[in-house]
Coordinates of C-alpha atoms in Angstrom, one line a residue:
M1 CA 9.5 -21.6 88.3
T2 CA 10.3 -24.8 90.5
F3 CA 7.4 -27.3 90.4
S4 CA 7.8 -30.3 92.7
V5 CA 6.8 -34.0 92.2
E6 CA 6.3 -35.8 95.2
V7 CA 5.4 -39.9 94.1
D8 CA 4.1 -42.3 97.4
E9 CA 5.7 -45.6 97.3
G10 CA 3.6 -48.2 95.9
I11 CA 0.8 -45.9 94.8
S12 CA -0.7 -46.9 91.0
Q13 CA 1.0 -46.0 87.8
L14 CA 0.6 -43.9 85.4
D15 CA 3.5 -44.7 82.7
L16 CA 3.6 -41.1 81.7
E17 CA 6.7 -38.5 82.3
T18 CA 4.8 -37.4 85.1
D19 CA 7.6 -34.4 86.4
K20 CA 7.1 -33.0 82.7
I21 CA 3.3 -33.1 82.6
F22 CA 2.9 -31.7 85.5
E23 CA 5.2 -28.3 84.6
R24 CA 3.5 -28.1 81.2
V25 CA 0.5 -27.7 83.5
A26 CA 1.3 -25.6 85.3
K27 CA 3.1 -23.4 83.3
T28 CA 0.4 -22.8 80.7
V29 CA -2.0 -22.0 83.6
L30 CA 0.1 -19.5 84.9
D31 CA 0.4 -18.0 81.3
V32 CA -3.7 -17.9 80.4
M33 CA -4.0 -16.5 84.3
K34 CA -1.0 -14.0 83.4
C35 CA 1.0 -14.5 86.6
P36 CA 3.5 -12.0 87.1
F37 CA 5.9 -14.4 89.4
E38 CA 8.0 -17.4 88.7
C39 CA 6.0 -19.6 90.8
E40 CA 6.6 -22.6 93.3
V41 CA 4.2 -24.9 93.5
S42 CA 4.6 -29.2 94.2
L43 CA 2.7 -32.1 93.3
T44 CA 2.3 -35.1 95.4
L45 CA 1.0 -38.2 94.0
T46 CA -0.6 -40.4 96.4
D47 CA -3.8 -42.8 96.8
D48 CA -7.1 -43.1 98.0
E49 CA -6.0 -44.0 101.5
R50 CA -4.1 -41.2 102.1
I51 CA -6.2 -39.0 100.1
R52 CA -9.4 -39.7 102.2
K53 CA -7.4 -39.2 105.5
L54 CA -5.9 -35.5 104.3
N55 CA -9.5 -34.9 103.1
R56 CA -10.4 -35.8 106.3
D57 CA -8.2 -34.1 108.9
H58 CA -8.3 -30.5 106.3
R59 CA -11.5 -30.9 105.0
D60 CA -13.7 -33.1 107.6
T61 CA -15.1 -34.8 105.0
D62 CA -14.2 -38.8 105.7
R63 CA -14.5 -39.9 101.9
S64 CA -11.5 -40.0 99.3
T65 CA -11.5 -37.4 96.2
D66 CA -9.5 -37.2 93.0
V67 CA -8.1 -34.0 93.9
L68 CA -7.0 -31.7 97.3
S69 CA -5.5 -27.8 96.5
F70 CA -3.9 -26.5 99.8
P71 CA -3.3 -23.0 98.6
M72 CA -0.6 -20.6 100.6
V73 CA -2.1 -17.4 99.1
D74 CA -5.5 -15.6 100.1
F75 CA -6.8 -14.0 96.4
K76 CA -9.5 -12.1 96.7
R77 CA -10.5 -12.2 93.2
P78 CA -9.2 -15.1 91.2
A79 CA -6.5 -14.6 89.7
D80 CA -5.8 -11.0 91.3
Y81 CA -2.7 -10.6 92.0
S82 CA -2.5 -6.7 93.4
R83 CA -2.8 -8.5 97.5
I84 CA 0.9 -9.8 96.8
D85 CA 2.5 -6.4 95.8
D86 CA 0.6 -5.2 98.3
D87 CA 1.9 -7.0 101.5
P88 CA 4.4 -9.9 100.0
T89 CA 6.2 -10.8 103.7
D90 CA 5.0 -14.6 104.0
L91 CA 4.7 -15.4 100.5
F92 CA 7.8 -15.9 98.5
D93 CA 11.0 -18.2 99.0
P94 CA 13.4 -16.4 100.7
E95 CA 15.8 -18.9 99.6
N96 CA 15.0 -18.4 95.5
G97 CA 12.0 -15.3 96.1
E98 CA 9.2 -17.2 93.9
L99 CA 6.2 -17.0 95.1
M100 CA 4.8 -19.6 97.6
L101 CA 1.7 -21.0 95.3
G102 CA 1.2 -24.5 97.4
D103 CA 0.4 -27.5 97.4
I104 CA -1.5 -30.1 95.1
V105 CA -2.4 -33.8 95.8
I106 CA -3.9 -36.1 93.4
S107 CA -4.6 -39.8 93.2
T108 CA -3.8 -41.8 90.8
D109 CA -5.9 -44.2 91.7
H110 CA -8.9 -41.8 91.2
V111 CA -7.4 -40.4 88.3
I112 CA -6.9 -44.5 86.2
A113 CA -10.5 -44.8 87.5
Q114 CA -12.1 -41.3 85.8
A115 CA -10.5 -41.7 82.6
E116 CA -12.1 -44.8 82.2
E117 CA -15.7 -44.1 83.5
Y118 CA -14.4 -40.5 81.4
G119 CA -13.2 -42.5 78.3
H120 CA -10.7 -40.4 77.6
T121 CA -6.2 -40.9 78.2
V122 CA -5.4 -41.1 81.5
L123 CA -2.9 -38.4 80.5
R124 CA -6.2 -36.3 80.2
E125 CA -7.5 -37.1 83.6
L126 CA -4.2 -35.7 85.1
A127 CA -3.6 -33.3 83.3
F128 CA -7.6 -31.9 84.2
L129 CA -6.5 -32.6 88.0
I130 CA -3.4 -30.7 87.4
T131 CA -5.3 -27.4 85.9
H132 CA -8.6 -27.8 88.0
S133 CA -6.6 -27.7 91.0
M134 CA -4.2 -24.9 90.1
L135 CA -6.8 -23.0 89.1
H136 CA -7.8 -23.5 92.9
L137 CA -4.3 -22.2 94.0
L138 CA -5.2 -18.9 92.4
G139 CA -8.3 -18.3 94.5
F140 CA -10.7 -19.6 91.7
D141 CA -13.8 -21.1 93.1
H142 CA -17.2 -23.9 91.8
M143 CA -19.7 -23.4 94.8
E144 CA -21.1 -20.9 93.2
P145 CA -22.9 -21.3 89.5
E146 CA -21.5 -18.5 88.1
D147 CA -17.6 -19.4 89.8
A148 CA -18.2 -22.5 88.3
A149 CA -19.0 -21.3 84.9
M150 CA -15.6 -19.0 84.9
M151 CA -13.7 -22.0 86.5
E152 CA -14.8 -24.8 83.6
Q153 CA -14.3 -22.3 81.0
A154 CA -11.1 -21.0 82.4
Q155 CA -10.4 -25.2 82.1
D156 CA -11.6 -26.3 79.3
D157 CA -9.3 -23.2 77.2
I158 CA -6.3 -24.1 79.3
L159 CA -6.6 -27.8 78.5
N160 CA -7.6 -26.5 74.8
I161 CA -4.2 -24.4 74.2
L162 CA -2.7 -27.2 75.7
N163 CA -4.3 -29.6 72.5
I164 CA -5.4 -32.3 75.5
R165 CA -8.9 -33.4 74.5
R166 CA -11.3 -35.8 75.7

């Protein structure tokens, strides 16, 4: 598994071992969702200004947000890996053979503010956002109430397994 973390210069520091947290949370999500592949995922920690620009450029929404997910795999159903077996051509990194799930971008400004707003730790907020985004990379969404309920249950289950609670 390859989990890479990039931290933009000058952003709000979280005073956490972000690399270790990202790897632990991402591996747990992949285990719970029974991903049969070794995967490659990147995380970029940035600020509200950069995430606003990314949100505007990629989603036509001109405001900052807490997390953006950029999936590489088009899942027809959440965590349904059958399509990957059918057409693996461009989905695997030719150098390491790992499934390229996608990229996550998180605003540390939002992590800090939301942890304070919701009355929990920065660790809990970061773990929640990584979990949320990893589920998006695996095809989960929350646009319809039924889908949102399924995604929320998966998030709760994963954070409970990690013993990271509010």
